[in-house]
PDB file of C-alpha atoms in Angstrom:
ATOM      1  CA  GLN A   1     -13.684   1.336   3.234  1.00  0.00           C
ATOM      2  CA  GLN A   2     -12.040  -1.499   1.371  1.00  0.00           C
ATOM      3  CA  GLN A   3      -8.713  -1.180   3.178  1.00  0.00           C
ATOM      4  CA  VAL A   4      -7.024  -3.697   5.389  1.00  0.00           C
ATOM      5  CA  LYS A   5      -4.356  -2.150   7.604  1.00  0.00           C
ATOM      6  CA  GLN A   6      -1.522  -4.341   8.815  1.00  0.00           C
ATOM      7  CA  SER A   7       1.145  -3.780  11.440  1.00  0.00           C
ATOM      8  CA  PRO A   8       4.013  -3.896  12.102  1.00  0.00           C
ATOM      9  CA  GLN A   9       5.811  -3.471   8.782  1.00  0.00           C
ATOM     10  CA  SER A  10       8.701  -5.544  10.065  1.00  0.00           C
ATOM     11  CA  LEU A  11       9.256  -7.764  13.053  1.00  0.00           C
ATOM     12  CA  ILE A  12      12.363  -9.365  14.511  1.00  0.00           C
ATOM     13  CA  VAL A  13      11.913 -12.248  16.922  1.00  0.00           C
ATOM     14  CA  GLN A  14      14.311 -14.640  18.585  1.00  0.00           C
ATOM     15  CA  LYS A  15      13.975 -18.351  17.944  1.00  0.00           C
ATOM     16  CA  GLY A  16      11.360 -19.802  20.260  1.00  0.00           C
ATOM     17  CA  GLY A  17       9.590 -16.471  20.725  1.00  0.00           C
ATOM     18  CA  ILE A  18       6.061 -15.455  19.803  1.00  0.00           C
ATOM     19  CA  SER A  19       5.464 -13.422  16.647  1.00  0.00           C
ATOM     20  CA  ILE A  20       2.308 -11.310  16.588  1.00  0.00           C
ATOM     21  CA  ILE A  21       1.010  -9.501  13.518  1.00  0.00           C
ATOM     22  CA  ASN A  22      -2.129  -7.399  13.608  1.00  0.00           C
ATOM     23  CA  CYS A  23      -4.686  -6.382  11.019  1.00  0.00           C
ATOM     24  CA  ALA A  24      -7.712  -4.114  11.059  1.00  0.00           C
ATOM     25  CA  TYR A  25     -10.445  -3.783   8.478  1.00  0.00           C
ATOM     26  CA  GLU A  26     -13.189  -1.298   7.782  1.00  0.00           C
ATOM     27  CA  ASN A  27     -15.706  -3.082   5.586  1.00  0.00           C
ATOM     28  CA  THR A  28     -18.141  -5.025   7.764  1.00  0.00           C
ATOM     29  CA  ALA A  29     -19.151  -7.064   4.708  1.00  0.00           C
ATOM     30  CA  PHE A  30     -15.824  -8.913   4.858  1.00  0.00           C
ATOM     31  CA  ASP A  31     -16.411 -12.422   6.157  1.00  0.00           C
ATOM     32  CA  TYR A  32     -13.356 -14.436   5.231  1.00  0.00           C
ATOM     33  CA  PHE A  33      -9.932 -13.586   6.620  1.00  0.00           C
ATOM     34  CA  PRO A  34      -6.924 -15.545   5.377  1.00  0.00           C
ATOM     35  CA  TRP A  35      -3.270 -15.113   6.192  1.00  0.00           C
ATOM     36  CA  TYR A  36      -0.720 -15.699   3.468  1.00  0.00           C
ATOM     37  CA  GLN A  37       2.978 -16.463   3.792  1.00  0.00           C
ATOM     38  CA  GLN A  38       5.356 -15.410   1.038  1.00  0.00           C
ATOM     39  CA  PHE A  39       8.976 -16.455   0.636  1.00  0.00           C
ATOM     40  CA  PRO A  40      11.290 -14.510  -1.696  1.00  0.00           C
ATOM     41  CA  GLY A  41      10.660 -15.372  -5.328  1.00  0.00           C
ATOM     42  CA  LYS A  42       7.468 -17.268  -4.557  1.00  0.00           C
ATOM     43  CA  GLY A  43       3.787 -16.464  -4.705  1.00  0.00           C
ATOM     44  CA  PRO A  44       1.718 -16.027  -1.540  1.00  0.00           C
ATOM     45  CA  ALA A  45       0.656 -19.327   0.032  1.00  0.00           C
ATOM     46  CA  LEU A  46      -2.319 -19.713   2.351  1.00  0.00           C
ATOM     47  CA  LEU A  47      -1.250 -20.280   5.933  1.00  0.00           C
ATOM     48  CA  ILE A  48      -4.487 -20.223   7.876  1.00  0.00           C
ATOM     49  CA  ALA A  49      -7.908 -18.616   7.497  1.00  0.00           C
ATOM     50  CA  ILE A  50     -10.855 -17.735   9.703  1.00  0.00           C
ATOM     51  CA  ARG A  51     -14.476 -16.784   9.284  1.00  0.00           C
ATOM     52  CA  PRO A  52     -16.172 -14.425  11.758  1.00  0.00           C
ATOM     53  CA  ASP A  53     -18.359 -17.084  13.370  1.00  0.00           C
ATOM     54  CA  VAL A  54     -15.383 -18.113  15.532  1.00  0.00           C
ATOM     55  CA  SER A  55     -13.044 -15.982  17.639  1.00  0.00           C
ATOM     56  CA  GLU A  56      -9.971 -18.144  17.336  1.00  0.00           C
ATOM     57  CA  LYS A  57      -8.538 -20.784  15.052  1.00  0.00           C
ATOM     58  CA  LYS A  58      -5.392 -22.766  15.707  1.00  0.00           C
ATOM     59  CA  GLU A  59      -3.354 -24.880  13.325  1.00  0.00           C
ATOM     60  CA  GLY A  60      -0.125 -26.160  14.794  1.00  0.00           C
ATOM     61  CA  ARG A  61       2.003 -23.199  15.860  1.00  0.00           C
ATOM     62  CA  PHE A  62      -0.214 -20.705  14.026  1.00  0.00           C
ATOM     63  CA  THR A  63      -3.274 -19.092  15.619  1.00  0.00           C
ATOM     64  CA  ILE A  64      -5.672 -16.475  14.306  1.00  0.00           C
ATOM     65  CA  SER A  65      -7.499 -14.383  16.885  1.00  0.00           C
ATOM     66  CA  PHE A  66     -10.554 -12.538  15.611  1.00  0.00           C
ATOM     67  CA  ASN A  67     -12.402  -9.639  17.261  1.00  0.00           C
ATOM     68  CA  LYS A  68     -15.497  -8.892  15.224  1.00  0.00           C
ATOM     69  CA  SER A  69     -16.642  -5.899  17.274  1.00  0.00           C
ATOM     70  CA  ALA A  70     -13.248  -4.228  16.964  1.00  0.00           C
ATOM     71  CA  LYS A  71     -12.880  -5.315  13.328  1.00  0.00           C
ATOM     72  CA  GLN A  72      -9.434  -6.657  14.070  1.00  0.00           C
ATOM     73  CA  PHE A  73      -7.674  -9.960  13.630  1.00  0.00           C
ATOM     74  CA  SER A  74      -4.185 -11.119  14.391  1.00  0.00           C
ATOM     75  CA  LEU A  75      -1.760 -13.909  13.632  1.00  0.00           C
ATOM     76  CA  HIS A  76       0.240 -15.470  16.432  1.00  0.00           C
ATOM     77  CA  ILE A  77       3.193 -17.697  15.609  1.00  0.00           C
ATOM     78  CA  MET A  78       4.236 -19.668  18.662  1.00  0.00           C
ATOM     79  CA  ASP A  79       7.768 -21.052  19.076  1.00  0.00           C
ATOM     80  CA  SER A  80       8.940 -19.037  16.069  1.00  0.00           C
ATOM     81  CA  GLN A  81      11.613 -20.716  13.963  1.00  0.00           C
ATOM     82  CA  PRO A  82      14.183 -19.312  11.507  1.00  0.00           C
ATOM     83  CA  GLY A  83      12.259 -21.132   8.756  1.00  0.00           C
ATOM     84  CA  ASP A  84       9.267 -18.910   9.546  1.00  0.00           C
ATOM     85  CA  SER A  85      11.229 -15.911   8.256  1.00  0.00           C
ATOM     86  CA  ALA A  86       9.069 -14.613   5.406  1.00  0.00           C
ATOM     87  CA  THR A  87       6.601 -11.879   4.526  1.00  0.00           C
ATOM     88  CA  TYR A  88       3.142 -12.341   5.986  1.00  0.00           C
ATOM     89  CA  PHE A  89       0.021 -10.796   4.507  1.00  0.00           C
ATOM     90  CA  CYS A  90      -3.390 -10.625   6.039  1.00  0.00           C
ATOM     91  CA  ALA A  91      -6.297 -10.422   3.635  1.00  0.00           C
ATOM     92  CA  ALA A  92     -10.052 -10.149   3.606  1.00  0.00           C
ATOM     93  CA  SER A  93     -12.812 -11.164   1.265  1.00  0.00           C
ATOM     94  CA  ARG A  94     -16.574 -11.103   1.190  1.00  0.00           C
ATOM     95  CA  PHE A  95     -19.195 -13.574   0.139  1.00  0.00           C
ATOM     96  CA  ILE A  96     -20.727 -12.494  -3.183  1.00  0.00           C
ATOM     97  CA  GLY A  97     -23.294 -15.214  -3.739  1.00  0.00           C
ATOM     98  CA  GLY A  98     -23.619 -18.901  -4.524  1.00  0.00           C
ATOM     99  CA  THR A  99     -20.342 -20.431  -3.480  1.00  0.00           C
ATOM    100  CA  SER A 100     -18.368 -17.396  -4.455  1.00  0.00           C
ATOM    101  CA  TYR A 101     -16.058 -15.253  -2.427  1.00  0.00           C
ATOM    102  CA  GLY A 102     -14.823 -12.143  -4.119  1.00  0.00           C
ATOM    103  CA  LYS A 103     -11.412 -10.621  -4.540  1.00  0.00           C
ATOM    104  CA  LEU A 104      -8.841 -10.700  -1.774  1.00  0.00           C
ATOM    105  CA  THR A 105      -7.966  -7.322  -0.266  1.00  0.00           C
ATOM    106  CA  PHE A 106      -4.487  -7.545   1.186  1.00  0.00           C
ATOM    107  CA  GLY A 107      -2.758  -5.745   4.008  1.00  0.00           C
ATOM    108  CA  GLN A 108       0.618  -4.092   3.480  1.00  0.00           C
ATOM    109  CA  GLY A 109       2.605  -7.116   4.630  1.00  0.00           C
ATOM    110  CA  THR A 110       4.949  -7.787   7.545  1.00  0.00           C
ATOM    111  CA  ILE A 111       8.518  -8.917   7.040  1.00  0.00           C
ATOM    112  CA  LEU A 112       9.256 -11.406   9.820  1.00  0.00           C
ATOM    113  CA  THR A 113      12.832 -12.269  10.695  1.00  0.00           C
ATOM    114  CA  VAL A 114      13.450 -15.002  13.241  1.00  0.00           C
ATOM    115  CA  HIS A 115      16.998 -15.017  14.592  1.00  0.00           C
ATOM    116  CA  PRO A 116      18.546 -18.358  15.576  1.00  0.00           C
TER     117      PRO A 116
ATOM    118  CA  GLU B   1       0.706 -31.371  -5.230  1.00  0.00           C
ATOM    119  CA  PRO B   2      -0.951 -29.429  -8.074  1.00  0.00           C
ATOM    120  CA  GLU B   3       0.281 -25.898  -8.526  1.00  0.00           C
ATOM    121  CA  VAL B   4      -0.326 -22.775 -10.570  1.00  0.00           C
ATOM    122  CA  THR B   5       2.452 -22.088 -13.042  1.00  0.00           C
ATOM    123  CA  GLN B   6       3.321 -18.807 -14.741  1.00  0.00           C
ATOM    124  CA  THR B   7       5.512 -17.871 -17.672  1.00  0.00           C
ATOM    125  CA  PRO B   8       7.762 -16.096 -18.173  1.00  0.00           C
ATOM    126  CA  SER B   9       9.322 -15.637 -14.749  1.00  0.00           C
ATOM    127  CA  HIS B  10      10.748 -12.276 -15.831  1.00  0.00           C
ATOM    128  CA  GLN B  11       9.744 -10.093 -18.763  1.00  0.00           C
ATOM    129  CA  VAL B  12      11.517  -6.929 -19.788  1.00  0.00           C
ATOM    130  CA  THR B  13       9.747  -4.706 -22.274  1.00  0.00           C
ATOM    131  CA  GLN B  14       9.909  -1.185 -23.595  1.00  0.00           C
ATOM    132  CA  MET B  15       7.273   1.394 -22.804  1.00  0.00           C
ATOM    133  CA  GLY B  16       4.409   1.242 -25.289  1.00  0.00           C
ATOM    134  CA  GLN B  17       4.926  -2.420 -26.150  1.00  0.00           C
ATOM    135  CA  GLU B  18       2.324  -5.116 -25.682  1.00  0.00           C
ATOM    136  CA  VAL B  19       3.002  -7.962 -23.271  1.00  0.00           C
ATOM    137  CA  ILE B  20       1.157 -11.183 -22.582  1.00  0.00           C
ATOM    138  CA  LEU B  21       1.616 -12.914 -19.272  1.00  0.00           C
ATOM    139  CA  ARG B  22       0.650 -16.561 -19.153  1.00  0.00           C
ATOM    140  CA  CYS B  23      -0.728 -18.733 -16.409  1.00  0.00           C
ATOM    141  CA  VAL B  24      -1.718 -22.369 -16.177  1.00  0.00           C
ATOM    142  CA  PRO B  25      -4.195 -22.691 -13.302  1.00  0.00           C
ATOM    143  CA  ILE B  26      -4.733 -25.882 -11.343  1.00  0.00           C
ATOM    144  CA  SER B  27      -6.619 -28.263 -13.611  1.00  0.00           C
ATOM    145  CA  ASN B  28      -9.972 -28.570 -11.815  1.00  0.00           C
ATOM    146  CA  HIS B  29     -10.156 -24.892 -10.850  1.00  0.00           C
ATOM    147  CA  LEU B  30     -12.650 -22.652 -12.592  1.00  0.00           C
ATOM    148  CA  TYR B  31     -12.127 -19.272 -10.902  1.00  0.00           C
ATOM    149  CA  PHE B  32      -9.086 -17.354 -12.054  1.00  0.00           C
ATOM    150  CA  TYR B  33      -7.509 -14.159 -10.802  1.00  0.00           C
ATOM    151  CA  TRP B  34      -4.732 -11.717 -11.586  1.00  0.00           C
ATOM    152  CA  TYR B  35      -3.079  -9.671  -8.848  1.00  0.00           C
ATOM    153  CA  ARG B  36      -0.065  -7.421  -8.969  1.00  0.00           C
ATOM    154  CA  GLN B  37       2.513  -6.327  -6.431  1.00  0.00           C
ATOM    155  CA  ILE B  38       4.580  -3.228  -7.059  1.00  0.00           C
ATOM    156  CA  LEU B  39       7.959  -3.575  -5.365  1.00  0.00           C
ATOM    157  CA  GLY B  40       7.647  -2.960  -1.657  1.00  0.00           C
ATOM    158  CA  GLN B  41       3.877  -2.544  -1.757  1.00  0.00           C
ATOM    159  CA  LYS B  42       0.922  -4.746  -1.024  1.00  0.00           C
ATOM    160  CA  VAL B  43      -0.643  -7.264  -3.353  1.00  0.00           C
ATOM    161  CA  GLU B  44      -3.476  -5.630  -5.331  1.00  0.00           C
ATOM    162  CA  PHE B  45      -6.398  -7.289  -7.074  1.00  0.00           C
ATOM    163  CA  LEU B  46      -6.723  -6.719 -10.807  1.00  0.00           C
ATOM    164  CA  VAL B  47      -9.416  -9.016 -12.155  1.00  0.00           C
ATOM    165  CA  SER B  48     -11.344 -12.220 -11.589  1.00  0.00           C
ATOM    166  CA  PHE B  49     -12.620 -14.510 -14.349  1.00  0.00           C
ATOM    167  CA  TYR B  50     -15.220 -17.249 -14.313  1.00  0.00           C
ATOM    168  CA  ASN B  51     -17.197 -19.038 -16.975  1.00  0.00           C
ATOM    169  CA  ASN B  52     -15.339 -17.226 -19.740  1.00  0.00           C
ATOM    170  CA  GLU B  53     -16.126 -13.761 -18.525  1.00  0.00           C
ATOM    171  CA  ILE B  54     -14.835 -11.147 -16.135  1.00  0.00           C
ATOM    172  CA  SER B  55     -16.693 -11.415 -12.831  1.00  0.00           C
ATOM    173  CA  GLU B  56     -14.983  -8.529 -11.021  1.00  0.00           C
ATOM    174  CA  LYS B  57     -12.294  -5.968 -11.835  1.00  0.00           C
ATOM    175  CA  SER B  58     -10.504  -3.177 -10.041  1.00  0.00           C
ATOM    176  CA  GLU B  59     -10.036   0.408 -11.108  1.00  0.00           C
ATOM    177  CA  ILE B  60      -6.476  -0.527 -12.068  1.00  0.00           C
ATOM    178  CA  PHE B  61      -7.822  -2.874 -14.743  1.00  0.00           C
ATOM    179  CA  ASP B  62      -8.524  -0.270 -17.416  1.00  0.00           C
ATOM    180  CA  ASP B  63      -8.848  -0.586 -21.195  1.00  0.00           C
ATOM    181  CA  GLN B  64      -5.134  -1.312 -21.504  1.00  0.00           C
ATOM    182  CA  PHE B  65      -5.654  -4.655 -19.793  1.00  0.00           C
ATOM    183  CA  SER B  66      -7.477  -7.728 -21.026  1.00  0.00           C
ATOM    184  CA  VAL B  67      -7.751 -11.350 -19.976  1.00  0.00           C
ATOM    185  CA  GLU B  68      -8.444 -14.450 -21.965  1.00  0.00           C
ATOM    186  CA  ARG B  69      -8.711 -18.179 -21.576  1.00  0.00           C
ATOM    187  CA  PRO B  70      -7.572 -19.166 -25.057  1.00  0.00           C
ATOM    188  CA  ASP B  71      -7.821 -22.894 -24.439  1.00  0.00           C
ATOM    189  CA  GLY B  72      -8.688 -25.344 -21.679  1.00  0.00           C
ATOM    190  CA  SER B  73      -5.513 -24.822 -19.716  1.00  0.00           C
ATOM    191  CA  ASN B  74      -4.100 -21.324 -20.164  1.00  0.00           C
ATOM    192  CA  PHE B  75      -5.217 -18.005 -18.697  1.00  0.00           C
ATOM    193  CA  THR B  76      -3.547 -14.862 -20.005  1.00  0.00           C
ATOM    194  CA  LEU B  77      -3.208 -11.219 -19.040  1.00  0.00           C
ATOM    195  CA  LYS B  78      -2.478  -8.795 -21.860  1.00  0.00           C
ATOM    196  CA  ILE B  79      -1.262  -5.256 -21.388  1.00  0.00           C
ATOM    197  CA  ARG B  80      -1.712  -3.456 -24.680  1.00  0.00           C
ATOM    198  CA  SER B  81       0.634  -0.497 -24.297  1.00  0.00           C
ATOM    199  CA  THR B  82       2.860  -0.816 -21.262  1.00  0.00           C
ATOM    200  CA  LYS B  83       3.732   2.127 -19.055  1.00  0.00           C
ATOM    201  CA  LEU B  84       6.605   2.524 -16.617  1.00  0.00           C
ATOM    202  CA  GLU B  85       4.155   2.219 -13.729  1.00  0.00           C
ATOM    203  CA  ASP B  86       3.099  -1.241 -14.928  1.00  0.00           C
ATOM    204  CA  SER B  87       6.424  -2.563 -13.641  1.00  0.00           C
ATOM    205  CA  ALA B  88       5.443  -5.023 -10.928  1.00  0.00           C
ATOM    206  CA  MET B  89       5.194  -8.683 -10.007  1.00  0.00           C
ATOM    207  CA  TYR B  90       2.040 -10.158 -11.517  1.00  0.00           C
ATOM    208  CA  PHE B  91       0.474 -13.134  -9.767  1.00  0.00           C
ATOM    209  CA  CYS B  92      -2.092 -15.491 -11.191  1.00  0.00           C
ATOM    210  CA  ALA B  93      -4.343 -17.373  -8.778  1.00  0.00           C
ATOM    211  CA  SER B  94      -7.071 -19.968  -9.122  1.00  0.00           C
ATOM    212  CA  ARG B  95      -9.601 -21.752  -6.963  1.00  0.00           C
ATOM    213  CA  THR B  96     -12.363 -24.315  -7.153  1.00  0.00           C
ATOM    214  CA  THR B  97     -16.033 -23.396  -7.467  1.00  0.00           C
ATOM    215  CA  SER B  98     -16.825 -24.713  -3.989  1.00  0.00           C
ATOM    216  CA  GLY B  99     -15.180 -24.549  -0.596  1.00  0.00           C
ATOM    217  CA  PRO B 100     -12.527 -24.321   0.635  1.00  0.00           C
ATOM    218  CA  TYR B 101     -12.187 -20.782  -0.580  1.00  0.00           C
ATOM    219  CA  GLU B 102      -8.453 -20.783  -0.855  1.00  0.00           C
ATOM    220  CA  GLN B 103      -6.935 -19.030  -3.817  1.00  0.00           C
ATOM    221  CA  TYR B 104      -3.769 -20.779  -4.948  1.00  0.00           C
ATOM    222  CA  PHE B 105      -1.130 -18.381  -6.228  1.00  0.00           C
ATOM    223  CA  GLY B 106       1.495 -18.932  -8.872  1.00  0.00           C
ATOM    224  CA  PRO B 107       5.130 -17.867  -8.436  1.00  0.00           C
ATOM    225  CA  GLY B 108       4.575 -14.651 -10.373  1.00  0.00           C
ATOM    226  CA  THR B 109       5.975 -12.897 -13.420  1.00  0.00           C
ATOM    227  CA  ARG B 110       8.223  -9.942 -12.800  1.00  0.00           C
ATOM    228  CA  LEU B 111       7.441  -7.323 -15.455  1.00  0.00           C
ATOM    229  CA  THR B 112       9.990  -4.592 -15.971  1.00  0.00           C
ATOM    230  CA  VAL B 113       9.023  -1.740 -18.286  1.00  0.00           C
ATOM    231  CA  THR B 114      11.914   0.440 -19.450  1.00  0.00           C
TER     232      THR B 114
END
């Protein structure tokens, strides 16, 4: 029940195309859904995050779409660039009291390659 | 921009040896975390630490593991008797006590157990 399932495992997109990565969760207690970007040799870095009170959040070329009833959320990268080539992880967390969110539960990761 | 740092970047050890992985969280952060990533697999939570005590731990974090904040800046993960399956990238993360809820990750320590 704690799993977050992510697909696809790898994705190849041409420069200027749209990259779409999907995640599904089981635990309805999750209420914070971040996406992390990881370059080789680096730690994960927060890209964008959403809470379930909104269905979409956009920051520049990156958009999260959230479907609470389906327990799914996705990352859309518009106008994909070669510099976007990285591993992307979705994650989920739940509020555990006070100002605290608990551990991050990560998806399996998607290796994105954007060809010039 | 402040960042989480980790040392060493790569540690090679023999099975059964003790290792200590070190992290310096961002200075005004008070929540600390350890995660690990076995090669080719997802990032997995190990433990969270707040106010000098463990606040949450996973089933991976057994008696072989311990965490400590020995001073005002360092946060350590100790593995008492390493096993081959402990080979992984270990990430430290930290965050503030209030929003935003972002956990900031360090670059990781690659642990290789031979």
